[in-house]
Short mmCIF file of C-alpha atoms in Angstrom, two decimals:
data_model
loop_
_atom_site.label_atom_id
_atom_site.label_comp_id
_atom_site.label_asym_id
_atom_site.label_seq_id
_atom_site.Cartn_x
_atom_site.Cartn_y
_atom_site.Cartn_z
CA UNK A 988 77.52 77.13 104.85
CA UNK A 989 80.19 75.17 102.65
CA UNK A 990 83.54 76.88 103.11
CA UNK A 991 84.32 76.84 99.43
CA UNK A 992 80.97 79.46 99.32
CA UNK A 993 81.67 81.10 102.21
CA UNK A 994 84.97 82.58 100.73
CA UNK A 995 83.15 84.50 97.58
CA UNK A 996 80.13 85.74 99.57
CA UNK A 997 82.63 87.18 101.77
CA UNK A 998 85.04 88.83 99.06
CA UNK A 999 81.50 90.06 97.71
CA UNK A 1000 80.63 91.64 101.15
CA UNK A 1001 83.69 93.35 101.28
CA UNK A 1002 83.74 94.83 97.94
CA UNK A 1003 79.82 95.88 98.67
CA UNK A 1004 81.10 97.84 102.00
CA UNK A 1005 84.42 99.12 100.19
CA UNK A 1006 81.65 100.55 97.31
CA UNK A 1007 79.62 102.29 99.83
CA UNK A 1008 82.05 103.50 101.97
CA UNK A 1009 83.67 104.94 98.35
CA UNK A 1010 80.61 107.37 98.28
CA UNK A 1011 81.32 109.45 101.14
CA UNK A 1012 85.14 109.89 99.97
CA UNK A 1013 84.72 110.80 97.13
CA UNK A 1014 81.88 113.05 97.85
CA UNK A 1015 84.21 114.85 100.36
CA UNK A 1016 87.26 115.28 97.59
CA UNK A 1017 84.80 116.82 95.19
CA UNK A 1018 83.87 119.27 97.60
CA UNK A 1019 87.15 120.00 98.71
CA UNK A 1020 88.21 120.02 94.56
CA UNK A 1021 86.03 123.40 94.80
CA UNK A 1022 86.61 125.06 98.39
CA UNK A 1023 90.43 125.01 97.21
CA UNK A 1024 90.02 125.76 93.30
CA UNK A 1025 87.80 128.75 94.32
CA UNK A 1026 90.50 129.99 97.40
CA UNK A 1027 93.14 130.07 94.54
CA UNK A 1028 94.79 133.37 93.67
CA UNK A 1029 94.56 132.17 89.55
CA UNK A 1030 91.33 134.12 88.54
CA UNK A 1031 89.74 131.95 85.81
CA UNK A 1032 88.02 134.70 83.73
CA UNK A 1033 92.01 135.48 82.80
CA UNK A 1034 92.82 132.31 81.82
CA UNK A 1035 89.88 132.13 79.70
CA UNK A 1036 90.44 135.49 77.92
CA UNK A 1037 93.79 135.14 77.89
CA UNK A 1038 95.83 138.47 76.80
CA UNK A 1039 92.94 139.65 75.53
CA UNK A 1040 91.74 140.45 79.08
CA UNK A 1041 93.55 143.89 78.56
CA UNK A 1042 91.15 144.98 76.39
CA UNK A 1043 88.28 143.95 77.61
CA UNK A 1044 85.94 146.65 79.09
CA UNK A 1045 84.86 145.77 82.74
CA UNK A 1046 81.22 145.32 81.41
CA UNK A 1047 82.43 142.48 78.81
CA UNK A 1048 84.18 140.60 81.78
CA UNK A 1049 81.04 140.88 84.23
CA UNK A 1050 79.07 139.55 81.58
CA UNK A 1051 81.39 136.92 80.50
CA UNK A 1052 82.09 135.93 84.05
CA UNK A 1053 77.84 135.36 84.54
CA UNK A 1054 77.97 133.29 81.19
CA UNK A 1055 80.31 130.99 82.98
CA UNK A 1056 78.56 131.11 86.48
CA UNK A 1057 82.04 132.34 87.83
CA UNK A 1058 80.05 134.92 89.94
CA UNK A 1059 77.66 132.15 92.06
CA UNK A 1060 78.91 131.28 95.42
CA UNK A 1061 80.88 128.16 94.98
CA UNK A 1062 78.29 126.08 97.05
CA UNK A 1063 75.74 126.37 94.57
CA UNK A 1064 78.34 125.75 91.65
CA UNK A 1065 79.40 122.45 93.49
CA UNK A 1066 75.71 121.66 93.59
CA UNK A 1067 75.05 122.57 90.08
CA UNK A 1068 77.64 120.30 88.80
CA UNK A 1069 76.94 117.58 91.19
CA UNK A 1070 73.43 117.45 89.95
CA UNK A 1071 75.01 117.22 86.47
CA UNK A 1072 76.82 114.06 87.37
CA UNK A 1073 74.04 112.28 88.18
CA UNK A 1074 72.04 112.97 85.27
CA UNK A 1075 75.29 111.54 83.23
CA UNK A 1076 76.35 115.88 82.36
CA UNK A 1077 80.28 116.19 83.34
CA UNK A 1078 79.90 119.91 82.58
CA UNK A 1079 81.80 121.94 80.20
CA UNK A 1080 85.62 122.71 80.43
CA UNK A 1081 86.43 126.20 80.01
CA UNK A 1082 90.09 126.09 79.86
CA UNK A 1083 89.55 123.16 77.05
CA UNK A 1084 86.75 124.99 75.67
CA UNK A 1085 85.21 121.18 75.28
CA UNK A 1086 83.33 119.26 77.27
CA UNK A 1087 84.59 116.99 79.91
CA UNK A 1088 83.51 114.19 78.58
CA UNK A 1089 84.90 114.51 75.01
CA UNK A 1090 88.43 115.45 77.21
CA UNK A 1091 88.38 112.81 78.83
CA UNK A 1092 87.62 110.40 75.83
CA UNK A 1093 90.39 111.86 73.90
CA UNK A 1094 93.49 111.79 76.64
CA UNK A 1095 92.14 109.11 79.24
CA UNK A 1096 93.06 106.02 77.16
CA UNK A 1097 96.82 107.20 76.24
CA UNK A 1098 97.01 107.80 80.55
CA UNK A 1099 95.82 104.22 80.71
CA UNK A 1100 97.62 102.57 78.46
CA UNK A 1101 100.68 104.32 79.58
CA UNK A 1102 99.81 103.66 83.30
CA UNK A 1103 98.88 100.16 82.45
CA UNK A 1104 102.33 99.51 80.72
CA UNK A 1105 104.70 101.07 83.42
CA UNK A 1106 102.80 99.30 85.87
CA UNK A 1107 103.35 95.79 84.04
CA UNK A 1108 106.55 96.78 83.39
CA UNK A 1109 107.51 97.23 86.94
CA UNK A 1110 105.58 94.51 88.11
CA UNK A 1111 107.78 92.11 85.90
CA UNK A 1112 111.07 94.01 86.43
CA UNK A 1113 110.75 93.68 90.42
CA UNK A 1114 109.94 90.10 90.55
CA UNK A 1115 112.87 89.12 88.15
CA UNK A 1116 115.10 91.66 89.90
CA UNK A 1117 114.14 91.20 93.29
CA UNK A 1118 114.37 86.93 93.08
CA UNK A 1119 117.76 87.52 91.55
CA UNK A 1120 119.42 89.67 94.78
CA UNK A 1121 117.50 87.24 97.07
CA UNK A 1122 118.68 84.03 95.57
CA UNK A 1123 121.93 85.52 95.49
CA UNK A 1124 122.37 86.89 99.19
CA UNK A 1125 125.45 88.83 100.06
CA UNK A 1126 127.05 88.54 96.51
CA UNK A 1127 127.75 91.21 94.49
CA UNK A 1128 124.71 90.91 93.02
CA UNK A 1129 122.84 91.58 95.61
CA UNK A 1130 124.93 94.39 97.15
CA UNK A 1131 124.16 96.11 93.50
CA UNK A 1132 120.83 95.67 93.33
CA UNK A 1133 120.26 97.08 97.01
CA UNK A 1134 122.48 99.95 96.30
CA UNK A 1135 120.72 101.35 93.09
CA UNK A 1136 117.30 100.34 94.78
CA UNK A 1137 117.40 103.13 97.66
CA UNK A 1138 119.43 105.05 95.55
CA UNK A 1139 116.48 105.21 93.21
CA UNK A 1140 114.12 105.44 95.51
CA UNK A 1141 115.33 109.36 96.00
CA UNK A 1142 115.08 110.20 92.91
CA UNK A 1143 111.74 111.78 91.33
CA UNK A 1144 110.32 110.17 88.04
CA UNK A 1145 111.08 113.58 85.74
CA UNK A 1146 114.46 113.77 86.76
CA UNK A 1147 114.67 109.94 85.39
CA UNK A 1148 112.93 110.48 83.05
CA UNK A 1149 115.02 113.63 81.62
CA UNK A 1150 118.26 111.40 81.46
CA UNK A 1151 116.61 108.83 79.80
CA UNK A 1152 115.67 111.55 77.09
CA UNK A 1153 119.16 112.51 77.15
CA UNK A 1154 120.88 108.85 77.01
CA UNK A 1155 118.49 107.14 74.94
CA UNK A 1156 116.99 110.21 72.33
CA UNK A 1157 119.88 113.08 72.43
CA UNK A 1158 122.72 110.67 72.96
CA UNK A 1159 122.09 107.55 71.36
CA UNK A 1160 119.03 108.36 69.19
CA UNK A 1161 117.63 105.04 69.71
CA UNK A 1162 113.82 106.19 70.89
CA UNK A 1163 111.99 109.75 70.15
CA UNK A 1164 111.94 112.44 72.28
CA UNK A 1165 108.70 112.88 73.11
CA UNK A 1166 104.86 112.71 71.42
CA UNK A 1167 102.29 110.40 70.14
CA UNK A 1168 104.06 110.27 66.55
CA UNK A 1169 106.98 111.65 64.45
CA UNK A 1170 106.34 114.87 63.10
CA UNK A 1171 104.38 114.42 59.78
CA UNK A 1172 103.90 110.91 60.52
CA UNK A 1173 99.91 109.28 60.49
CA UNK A 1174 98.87 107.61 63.60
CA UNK A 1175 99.76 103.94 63.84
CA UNK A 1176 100.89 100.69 65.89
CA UNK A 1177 103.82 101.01 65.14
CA UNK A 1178 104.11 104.49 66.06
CA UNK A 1179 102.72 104.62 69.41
CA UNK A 1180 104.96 101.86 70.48
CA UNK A 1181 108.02 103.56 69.62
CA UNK A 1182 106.84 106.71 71.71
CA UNK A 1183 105.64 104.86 74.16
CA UNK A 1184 108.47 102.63 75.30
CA UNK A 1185 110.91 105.19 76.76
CA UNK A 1186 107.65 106.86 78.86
CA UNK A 1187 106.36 103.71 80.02
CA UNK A 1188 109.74 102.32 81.17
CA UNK A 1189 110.68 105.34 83.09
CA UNK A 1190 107.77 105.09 84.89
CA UNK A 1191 108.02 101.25 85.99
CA UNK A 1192 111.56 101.84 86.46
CA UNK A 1193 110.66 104.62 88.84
CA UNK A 1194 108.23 102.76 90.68
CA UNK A 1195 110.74 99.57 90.63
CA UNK A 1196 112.67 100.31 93.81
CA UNK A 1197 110.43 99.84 96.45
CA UNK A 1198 108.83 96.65 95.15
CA UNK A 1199 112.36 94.70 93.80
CA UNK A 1200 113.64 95.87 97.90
CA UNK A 1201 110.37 94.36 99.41
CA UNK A 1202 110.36 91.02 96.80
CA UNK A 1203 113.83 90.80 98.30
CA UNK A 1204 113.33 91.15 101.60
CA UNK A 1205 110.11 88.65 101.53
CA UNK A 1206 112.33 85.94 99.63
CA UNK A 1207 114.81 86.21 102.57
CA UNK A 1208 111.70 85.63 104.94
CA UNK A 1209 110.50 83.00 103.18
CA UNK A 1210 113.75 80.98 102.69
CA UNK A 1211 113.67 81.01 106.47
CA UNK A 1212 109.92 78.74 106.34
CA UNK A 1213 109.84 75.42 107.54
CA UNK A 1214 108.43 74.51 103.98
CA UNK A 1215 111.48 75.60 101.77
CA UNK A 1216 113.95 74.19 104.48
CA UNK A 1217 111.82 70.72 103.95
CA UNK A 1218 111.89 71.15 100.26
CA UNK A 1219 116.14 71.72 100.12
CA UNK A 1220 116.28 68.92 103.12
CA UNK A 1221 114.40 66.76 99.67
CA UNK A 1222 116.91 67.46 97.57
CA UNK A 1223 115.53 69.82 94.97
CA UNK A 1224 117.47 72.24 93.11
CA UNK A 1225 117.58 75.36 94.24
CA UNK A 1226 116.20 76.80 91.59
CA UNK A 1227 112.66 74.79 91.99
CA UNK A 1228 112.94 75.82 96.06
CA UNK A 1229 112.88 79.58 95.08
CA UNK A 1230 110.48 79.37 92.10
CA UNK A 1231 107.99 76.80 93.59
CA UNK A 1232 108.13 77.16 97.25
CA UNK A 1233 109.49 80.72 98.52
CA UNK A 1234 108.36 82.56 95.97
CA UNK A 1235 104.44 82.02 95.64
CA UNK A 1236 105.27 82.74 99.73
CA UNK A 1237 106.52 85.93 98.99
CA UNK A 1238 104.39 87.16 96.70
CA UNK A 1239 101.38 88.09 99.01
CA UNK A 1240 102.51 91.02 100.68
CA UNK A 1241 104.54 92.00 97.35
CA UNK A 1242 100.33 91.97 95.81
CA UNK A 1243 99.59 94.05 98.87
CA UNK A 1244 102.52 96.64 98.11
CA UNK A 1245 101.41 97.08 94.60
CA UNK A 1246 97.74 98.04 95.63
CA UNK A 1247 99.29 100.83 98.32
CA UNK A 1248 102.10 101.83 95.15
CA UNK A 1249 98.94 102.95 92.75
CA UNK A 1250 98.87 106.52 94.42
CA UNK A 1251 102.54 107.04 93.49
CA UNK A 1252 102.00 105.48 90.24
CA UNK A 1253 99.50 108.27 89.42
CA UNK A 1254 101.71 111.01 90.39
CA UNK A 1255 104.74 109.44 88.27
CA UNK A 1256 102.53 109.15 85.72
CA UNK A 1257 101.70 113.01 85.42
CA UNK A 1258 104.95 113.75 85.88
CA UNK A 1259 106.24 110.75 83.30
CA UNK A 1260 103.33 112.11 80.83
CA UNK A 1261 104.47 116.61 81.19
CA UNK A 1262 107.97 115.33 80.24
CA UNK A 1263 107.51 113.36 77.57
CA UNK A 1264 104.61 115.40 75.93
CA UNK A 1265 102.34 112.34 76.17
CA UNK A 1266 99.16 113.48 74.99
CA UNK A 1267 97.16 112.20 78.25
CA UNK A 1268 95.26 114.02 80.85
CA UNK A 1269 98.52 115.37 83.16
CA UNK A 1270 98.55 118.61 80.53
CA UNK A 1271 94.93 118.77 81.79
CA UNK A 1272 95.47 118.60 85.52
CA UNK A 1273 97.98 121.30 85.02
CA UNK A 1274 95.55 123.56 83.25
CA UNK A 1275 92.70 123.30 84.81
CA UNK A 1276 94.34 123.82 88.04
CA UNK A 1277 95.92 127.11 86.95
CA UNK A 1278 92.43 128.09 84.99
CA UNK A 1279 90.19 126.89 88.47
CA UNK A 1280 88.80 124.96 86.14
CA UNK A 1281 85.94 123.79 88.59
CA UNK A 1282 84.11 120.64 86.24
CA UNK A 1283 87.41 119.37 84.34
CA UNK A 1284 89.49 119.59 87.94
CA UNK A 1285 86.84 117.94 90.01
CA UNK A 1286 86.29 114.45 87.24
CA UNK A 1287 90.13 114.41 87.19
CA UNK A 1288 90.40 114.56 90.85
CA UNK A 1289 88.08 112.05 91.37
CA UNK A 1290 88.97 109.58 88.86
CA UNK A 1291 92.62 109.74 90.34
CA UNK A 1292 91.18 109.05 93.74
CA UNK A 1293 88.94 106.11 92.19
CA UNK A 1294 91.77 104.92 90.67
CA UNK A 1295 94.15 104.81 94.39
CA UNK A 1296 90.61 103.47 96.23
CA UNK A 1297 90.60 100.77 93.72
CA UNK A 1298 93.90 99.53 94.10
CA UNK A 1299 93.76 99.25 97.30
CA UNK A 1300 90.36 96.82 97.07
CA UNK A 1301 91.86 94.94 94.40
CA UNK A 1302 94.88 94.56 96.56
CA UNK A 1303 92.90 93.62 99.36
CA UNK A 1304 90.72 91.44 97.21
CA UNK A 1305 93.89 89.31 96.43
CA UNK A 1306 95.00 88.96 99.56
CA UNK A 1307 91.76 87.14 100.78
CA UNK A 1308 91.44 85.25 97.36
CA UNK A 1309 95.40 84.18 97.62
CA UNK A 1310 95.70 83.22 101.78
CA UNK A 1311 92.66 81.70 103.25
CA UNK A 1312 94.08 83.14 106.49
CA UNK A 1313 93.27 86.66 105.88
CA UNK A 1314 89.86 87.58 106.77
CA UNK A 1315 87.87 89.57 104.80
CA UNK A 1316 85.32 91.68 107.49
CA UNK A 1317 87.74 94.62 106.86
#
């Protein structure tokens, strides 16, 4: 077979067996979505009366509780809902007091175009950055950049994300506190992208560190390559050597990186999102997890373990597509 057909029906194998082998996991985080949510000490017929519970008679909260199916082993509710899945039924939310799918419709876009942005954001930011301390080894430059990189990389997204709030909203009063709009104020372009800057670039600026270190330390690796000593022995500018010939060197494991980042990139985001009041589906994880809220907790679960399993195949997809020297029966 012709290499240059080789090369795709490979990739397309290995997307086929990361698919199928996506079944299984999946399956077994759904299941495990339940054992926990139904171990948990939060009982959800509370959360769903709320402080009403109190006066409640005992018959009204039996009954209640068999409405919602609360008093089936939780076997035979992961079944039910299972079933429900793959006859296109997410279930109802009771915490929401929605469906699951009309929750997800209405918060699952401002997640991903918040997720999207920090992630393009920080994608951008670490390649610019990272070049930079690189190309300027040893300088001052480069000592700075290394120094706020790992001191960063300590330093959880909310707490970044609170002094942003307080430089940038309390201090300055450049950006708005928090929210899809101003108060009063119609939903708009223009709106959303003045909420949405500060969120989405604490979030790429809390996932920067670890990518602008590794950009660095790949430049450094590459500079060392008998192909960007021949191109400086030629006479280019350095500028053209780093641009043209270390860094499309470097920028393979740097694609690799980004695939393995998406799991922290969905946990900043939750955290970015509770902060900021964005209206996406981190208010939801939070109360469906207090509420054992058994449907809404299990989609959200597994669409954030979708999203981590398909970062790393797109990341892995790259890496075959970019160097013909990585092989792609994995």
């Amino acid at each position: 077979m012709p290499a240059g057909r080789a090369r795709p029906r490979a990739v397309a194998g290995l997307v086929v067996r990361r698919l199928v082998l996506a079944v299984p996991v999946l399956l077994v985080v759904s299941l495990a979505v339940f054992l926990l949510a139904a171990a948990s000490p939060f009982d959800p017929i509370h959360q769903y009366y709320g402080v009403q519970i109190f006066d409640a008679s005992a018959a009204d909260v039996a009954r209640v509780r068999e409405q919602l199916d609360l008093d089936r082993p939780v076997l035979v509710r992961f079944w039910d809902w299972l079933s429900g899945i793959l006859s296109g039924d997410l279930g109802m939310s009771r915490s929401m007091r929605a469906p699951v799918a009309d929750v997800l419709a209405r918060r699952l876009p401002w997640t991903l175009l918040l997720a999207c942005c920090g992630l393009a954001l920080a994608v951008v930011f670490s390649l610019v950055i990272g070049t930079v301390a690189a190309w300027r080894q040893g300088g001052w430059t480069d000592r700075l950049i290394t120094a706020v990189g790992h001191a960063l990389e300590g330093i959880p997204p909310f707490v970044v994300a609170l002094l942003a709030i307080a430089l940038f909203s309390l201090g300055l009063g450049w950006l708005p506190v928090a929210g899809l709009t101003d108060a009063g104020s119609s939903l708009g372009p223009a709106q959303v992208i003045e909420h949405l800057v500060l969120p989405a670039a604490v979030l790429g600026i809390s996932q920067s560190p670890w990518l602008v270190l590794h950009v660095r330390q790949s430049l450094l690796t590459a500079f060392t390559e008998d192909h960007v000593t021949g191109a400086r022995a030629r006479g280019l500018r350095e500028r053209v050597v780093v641009a043209r010939h270390a860094l499309p060197t470097a920028l393979l494991p740097f694609v690799t990186l980004i695939g393995a980042r998406i799991p922290e990139l969905v946990t900043g985001a939750v955290l970015v999102e509770e902060v900021f009041s964005w209206p996406g589906v981190a208010s939801a994880v939070v109360t469906a997890a207090r509420a054992a809220d058994y449907p809404l907790l299990a989609i959200l679960t597994l669409l954030a373990t979708a999203a981590v399993l398909l970062g790393s195949l797109l990341a892995d997809v790259a890496a075959v597509l970019l160097d013909p020297r990585v092989s792609a029966d994995g």
